[in-house]
CSV table of C-alpha atoms in Angstrom, one decimal:
chain,number,residue,atom,x,y,z
A,1,UNK,CA,-47.2,-8.9,-31.4
A,2,UNK,CA,-47.7,-11.8,-29.0
A,3,UNK,CA,-46.3,-9.8,-26.1
A,4,UNK,CA,-48.6,-6.9,-26.9
A,5,UNK,CA,-51.7,-9.1,-27.0
A,6,UNK,CA,-50.7,-10.6,-23.6
A,7,UNK,CA,-50.4,-7.2,-22.2
A,8,UNK,CA,-53.8,-6.2,-23.5
A,9,UNK,CA,-55.3,-9.4,-21.9
A,10,UNK,CA,-53.5,-9.5,-18.6
A,11,UNK,CA,-53.4,-5.9,-17.5
A,12,UNK,CA,-57.2,-5.5,-17.4
A,13,UNK,CA,-57.4,-8.8,-15.5
A,14,UNK,CA,-54.8,-7.5,-13.1
A,15,UNK,CA,-56.8,-4.3,-12.6
A,16,UNK,CA,-59.9,-6.4,-11.7
A,17,UNK,CA,-57.9,-8.4,-9.1
A,18,UNK,CA,-56.5,-5.2,-7.5
A,19,UNK,CA,-59.9,-3.6,-7.5
A,20,UNK,CA,-61.4,-6.7,-5.8
A,21,UNK,CA,-58.6,-6.8,-3.2
A,22,UNK,CA,-58.7,-3.1,-2.2
A,23,UNK,CA,-62.2,-1.9,-2.8
A,24,UNK,CA,-64.4,-4.9,-1.7
A,25,UNK,CA,-65.5,-4.9,1.9
A,26,UNK,CA,-65.9,-8.7,1.9
A,27,UNK,CA,-64.2,-11.8,0.6
A,28,UNK,CA,-65.6,-13.1,-2.7
A,29,UNK,CA,-65.5,-16.7,-3.6
A,30,UNK,CA,-65.4,-17.1,-7.4
A,31,UNK,CA,-66.4,-20.5,-8.8
A,32,UNK,CA,-66.6,-21.9,-12.3
A,33,UNK,CA,-70.3,-22.5,-12.8
A,34,UNK,CA,-71.8,-25.6,-14.5
A,35,UNK,CA,-75.3,-26.8,-15.4
A,36,UNK,CA,-74.8,-30.6,-15.8
A,37,UNK,CA,-77.3,-33.1,-16.9
A,38,UNK,CA,-79.2,-35.0,-14.1
A,39,UNK,CA,-77.2,-37.6,-12.3
A,40,UNK,CA,-79.8,-39.6,-10.3
A,41,UNK,CA,-77.8,-42.8,-10.0
A,42,UNK,CA,-74.1,-43.7,-9.6
A,43,UNK,CA,-74.2,-44.9,-13.2
A,44,UNK,CA,-75.1,-41.3,-14.3
A,45,UNK,CA,-72.6,-39.6,-12.0
A,46,UNK,CA,-70.7,-36.4,-12.7
A,47,UNK,CA,-66.9,-36.7,-12.7
A,48,UNK,CA,-64.9,-33.8,-11.3
A,49,UNK,CA,-61.5,-34.4,-12.9
A,50,UNK,CA,-59.7,-31.5,-11.1
A,51,UNK,CA,-61.2,-31.3,-7.5
A,52,UNK,CA,-58.7,-28.5,-6.5
A,53,UNK,CA,-60.3,-26.0,-8.8
A,54,UNK,CA,-63.2,-24.0,-7.4
A,55,UNK,CA,-66.4,-25.3,-9.1
A,56,UNK,CA,-70.1,-24.8,-8.6
A,57,UNK,CA,-72.8,-27.2,-10.0
A,58,UNK,CA,-76.5,-26.1,-10.4
A,59,UNK,CA,-79.1,-28.9,-10.7
A,60,UNK,CA,-82.7,-29.7,-9.8
A,61,UNK,CA,-83.9,-32.5,-7.6
A,62,UNK,CA,-87.5,-33.7,-8.2
A,63,UNK,CA,-89.7,-36.8,-8.2
A,64,UNK,CA,-87.9,-38.2,-11.2
A,65,UNK,CA,-84.4,-37.3,-10.1
A,66,UNK,CA,-84.2,-37.3,-6.3
A,67,UNK,CA,-80.5,-37.8,-6.1
A,68,UNK,CA,-77.3,-36.3,-7.7
A,69,UNK,CA,-74.0,-38.2,-7.7
A,70,UNK,CA,-70.5,-36.8,-8.0
A,71,UNK,CA,-67.2,-38.7,-8.2
A,72,UNK,CA,-63.7,-37.3,-7.4
A,73,UNK,CA,-60.3,-39.0,-7.1
A,74,UNK,CA,-58.6,-37.4,-4.1
A,75,UNK,CA,-55.1,-37.5,-2.6
A,76,UNK,CA,-54.4,-38.0,1.1
A,77,UNK,CA,-54.5,-34.7,2.9
A,78,UNK,CA,-56.8,-33.1,0.4
A,79,UNK,CA,-59.0,-30.4,1.9
A,80,UNK,CA,-62.4,-31.3,0.5
A,81,UNK,CA,-64.9,-28.5,0.4
A,82,UNK,CA,-68.5,-29.5,0.7
A,83,UNK,CA,-70.8,-26.5,0.2
A,84,UNK,CA,-74.5,-27.0,-0.4
A,85,UNK,CA,-77.1,-24.4,-1.0
A,86,UNK,CA,-80.2,-23.2,-2.9
A,87,UNK,CA,-81.7,-20.0,-4.3
A,88,UNK,CA,-83.1,-17.9,-1.5
A,89,UNK,CA,-86.8,-18.8,-2.1
A,90,UNK,CA,-89.2,-19.1,0.8
A,91,UNK,CA,-90.2,-22.7,-0.2
A,92,UNK,CA,-86.5,-23.8,-0.1
A,93,UNK,CA,-85.4,-22.4,3.3
A,94,UNK,CA,-86.2,-25.7,5.1
A,95,UNK,CA,-85.9,-28.0,2.1
A,96,UNK,CA,-82.3,-28.9,2.6
A,97,UNK,CA,-81.2,-32.1,0.7
A,98,UNK,CA,-79.1,-34.6,2.5
A,99,UNK,CA,-75.4,-34.9,1.6
A,100,UNK,CA,-73.4,-38.1,2.0
A,101,UNK,CA,-69.7,-38.7,1.4
A,102,UNK,CA,-68.5,-42.2,0.5
A,103,UNK,CA,-65.0,-43.7,0.1
A,104,UNK,CA,-64.7,-46.5,-2.4
A,105,UNK,CA,-62.9,-49.4,-0.6
A,106,UNK,CA,-63.5,-52.1,-3.3
A,107,UNK,CA,-65.0,-52.2,-6.8
A,108,UNK,CA,-68.6,-52.3,-5.5
A,109,UNK,CA,-68.0,-51.6,-1.8
A,110,UNK,CA,-68.4,-48.1,-0.3
A,111,UNK,CA,-67.8,-46.7,3.2
A,112,UNK,CA,-69.9,-43.8,4.4
A,113,UNK,CA,-67.6,-41.3,6.0
A,114,UNK,CA,-69.9,-38.2,6.4
A,115,UNK,CA,-73.6,-37.5,6.5
A,116,UNK,CA,-75.0,-34.0,6.7
A,117,UNK,CA,-78.2,-35.1,8.5
A,118,UNK,CA,-76.1,-36.3,11.4
A,119,UNK,CA,-74.1,-33.1,11.7
A,120,UNK,CA,-75.8,-31.1,14.4
A,121,UNK,CA,-73.7,-28.0,13.6
A,122,UNK,CA,-75.6,-27.3,10.4
A,123,UNK,CA,-77.8,-24.3,10.4
A,124,UNK,CA,-79.4,-22.4,7.4
A,125,UNK,CA,-77.8,-19.1,6.7
A,126,UNK,CA,-78.0,-16.5,3.9
A,127,UNK,CA,-75.5,-15.5,1.3
A,128,UNK,CA,-75.3,-12.8,-1.4
A,129,UNK,CA,-73.0,-13.6,-4.4
A,130,UNK,CA,-72.0,-10.2,-5.8
A,131,UNK,CA,-70.6,-11.4,-9.2
A,132,UNK,CA,-74.1,-12.6,-10.2
A,133,UNK,CA,-76.1,-10.5,-7.7
A,134,UNK,CA,-78.0,-13.5,-6.5
A,135,UNK,CA,-79.1,-14.6,-3.0
A,136,UNK,CA,-78.9,-18.1,-1.6
A,137,UNK,CA,-79.7,-20.3,1.4
A,138,UNK,CA,-76.6,-22.0,2.7
A,139,UNK,CA,-77.4,-25.5,4.0
A,140,UNK,CA,-73.9,-26.8,4.5
A,141,UNK,CA,-70.3,-25.4,4.6
A,142,UNK,CA,-68.0,-28.3,5.5
A,143,UNK,CA,-64.3,-29.0,5.2
A,144,UNK,CA,-63.2,-32.6,5.3
A,145,UNK,CA,-59.6,-33.7,5.3
A,146,UNK,CA,-59.1,-36.8,3.2
A,147,UNK,CA,-57.3,-39.4,5.2
A,148,UNK,CA,-56.6,-41.9,2.4
A,149,UNK,CA,-56.0,-41.7,-1.3
A,150,UNK,CA,-58.8,-43.0,-3.5
A,151,UNK,CA,-62.1,-42.5,-5.2
A,152,UNK,CA,-64.8,-40.5,-3.3
A,153,UNK,CA,-68.4,-40.1,-4.1
A,154,UNK,CA,-70.8,-37.3,-3.1
A,155,UNK,CA,-74.5,-38.2,-3.0
A,156,UNK,CA,-77.0,-35.4,-2.6
A,157,UNK,CA,-80.5,-36.7,-1.9
A,158,UNK,CA,-83.8,-34.9,-1.5
A,159,UNK,CA,-86.6,-36.2,0.7
A,160,UNK,CA,-89.0,-33.4,-0.3
A,161,UNK,CA,-92.1,-33.7,-2.5
A,162,UNK,CA,-91.3,-30.4,-4.2
A,163,UNK,CA,-89.0,-29.5,-7.0
A,164,UNK,CA,-85.8,-28.5,-5.3
A,165,UNK,CA,-83.3,-26.2,-7.0
A,166,UNK,CA,-79.9,-27.0,-5.5
A,167,UNK,CA,-76.2,-26.1,-5.9
A,168,UNK,CA,-73.1,-27.8,-4.8
A,169,UNK,CA,-69.6,-26.1,-4.6
A,170,UNK,CA,-66.2,-27.6,-4.1
A,171,UNK,CA,-62.5,-26.7,-4.7
A,172,UNK,CA,-60.4,-23.8,-3.5
A,173,UNK,CA,-58.2,-22.7,-6.4
A,174,UNK,CA,-59.8,-19.9,-8.5
A,175,UNK,CA,-58.5,-20.9,-12.0
A,176,UNK,CA,-60.1,-18.8,-14.8
A,177,UNK,CA,-59.0,-18.8,-18.4
A,178,UNK,CA,-59.7,-16.1,-21.0
A,179,UNK,CA,-62.6,-18.2,-22.4
A,180,UNK,CA,-64.2,-18.4,-19.0
A,181,UNK,CA,-64.2,-14.6,-18.7
A,182,UNK,CA,-65.6,-14.3,-22.3
A,183,UNK,CA,-68.4,-16.7,-21.5
A,184,UNK,CA,-69.1,-15.3,-18.0
A,185,UNK,CA,-71.8,-12.9,-19.2
A,186,UNK,CA,-73.9,-15.8,-20.5
A,187,UNK,CA,-73.2,-17.9,-17.5
A,188,UNK,CA,-74.2,-15.0,-15.2
A,189,UNK,CA,-77.6,-14.8,-17.0
A,190,UNK,CA,-78.1,-18.6,-16.5
A,191,UNK,CA,-77.3,-18.3,-12.8
A,192,UNK,CA,-79.7,-15.4,-12.3
A,193,UNK,CA,-82.4,-17.4,-14.1
A,194,UNK,CA,-81.8,-20.4,-11.9
A,195,UNK,CA,-82.4,-18.2,-8.8
A,196,UNK,CA,-85.8,-16.9,-10.0
A,197,UNK,CA,-88.5,-16.0,-9.0
A,198,UNK,CA,-87.0,-12.8,-7.7
A,199,UNK,CA,-87.1,-12.5,-3.9
A,200,UNK,CA,-88.7,-9.5,-2.2
A,201,UNK,CA,-86.2,-7.8,0.2
A,202,UNK,CA,-86.6,-5.2,2.9
A,203,UNK,CA,-84.6,-2.0,2.8
A,204,UNK,CA,-82.9,-0.3,5.8
A,205,UNK,CA,-85.9,2.0,6.3
A,206,UNK,CA,-88.3,-0.8,6.3
A,207,UNK,CA,-89.7,-0.3,2.8
A,208,UNK,CA,-90.3,-3.5,0.9
A,209,UNK,CA,-88.7,-3.4,-2.5
A,210,UNK,CA,-87.9,-6.1,-5.2
A,211,UNK,CA,-84.4,-6.9,-6.3
A,212,UNK,CA,-83.6,-5.1,-9.5
A,213,UNK,CA,-81.9,-6.5,-12.6
A,214,UNK,CA,-80.7,-3.0,-13.4
A,215,UNK,CA,-78.6,-2.4,-10.3
A,216,UNK,CA,-74.9,-1.4,-10.8
A,217,UNK,CA,-73.2,-4.3,-9.2
A,218,UNK,CA,-69.5,-5.1,-8.6
A,219,UNK,CA,-69.6,-7.2,-11.9
A,220,UNK,CA,-70.8,-4.2,-13.9
A,221,UNK,CA,-67.9,-2.1,-12.5
A,222,UNK,CA,-65.4,-4.9,-13.4
A,223,UNK,CA,-66.7,-4.9,-17.0
A,224,UNK,CA,-66.3,-1.1,-17.1
A,225,UNK,CA,-62.8,-1.4,-15.8
A,226,UNK,CA,-61.9,-4.1,-18.4
A,227,UNK,CA,-63.3,-2.0,-21.3
A,228,UNK,CA,-61.6,1.3,-20.2
A,229,UNK,CA,-58.3,-0.4,-19.5
A,230,UNK,CA,-58.3,-2.2,-22.8
A,231,UNK,CA,-59.0,1.0,-24.7
A,232,UNK,CA,-56.2,2.9,-22.8
A,233,UNK,CA,-53.7,0.1,-23.5
A,234,UNK,CA,-54.5,-0.1,-27.2
A,235,UNK,CA,-54.0,3.7,-27.5
A,236,UNK,CA,-50.7,3.9,-25.6
A,237,UNK,CA,-49.0,0.5,-26.2
C-alpha cells in the first residue's frame, strides 16, 4: 500500500519536472515563498536555518519599518545568493533599497563586506515569474563566495518616503515537500496579491492590455498534468 501511494505521489511530480525541462523555453527558478513579520532591527531578525535551500521572502518597508534583517550561519566556500527585487510597479522602479552584508567577528562586532549602493554594476531589470505569473523589478543579482565560516547578516534598508514592497531571495537548492505543493495554490494567491496593483503591459502589436488573472499559465498546465496523471495511475496501478 505504501509503495502504491509513493507511486501516486512521485510520478505526477516527475511528469512536472520532465515537462519543465523539455517544454519550457527558459530556466525557471523555484523558491519557497514566505511572508515573515517585520524585522526592522537586529533584535527582530529572521533566521534562515538552511541557507542552501532556495527561499524567497516578501516584506514591506515603510516609515515604521525602514529596515529588514536576516541572519544565516554559513560555511567557508558557500555560494551566497543575494537577489533583491520588487513588484513591477511604476513607483518602485527607482526605489531600490540598499542591501548590506555583514560578518560577525565578535559578539557585538560586525564587519561590512558588501554594500549594494557601492556596486556600480547594478542596473534595474525586469523579470516574469511564470509559476505565479507575476512581474518584478530586479534591483540586485549578486553571488558572494563566503571566505570564512561564521554568522552573516543581511540588512535591507529603504531611504524612500514611500511604502516599498520588496522581496529578497537566496539559496540554490530547490527542495519541495508534498506539503509545499499542497499549499502552493494559497501561496500563489498571496504572491499575486503582493504584486498588485496590476500593471498595464503592451502587446506585440502595440495595443495596451491589462494582465489577466484568467490566463492559462505554466502553473495551470502543471496542475492539469498532476490531476490527469493521478487519475490514470489510480486506474491502472
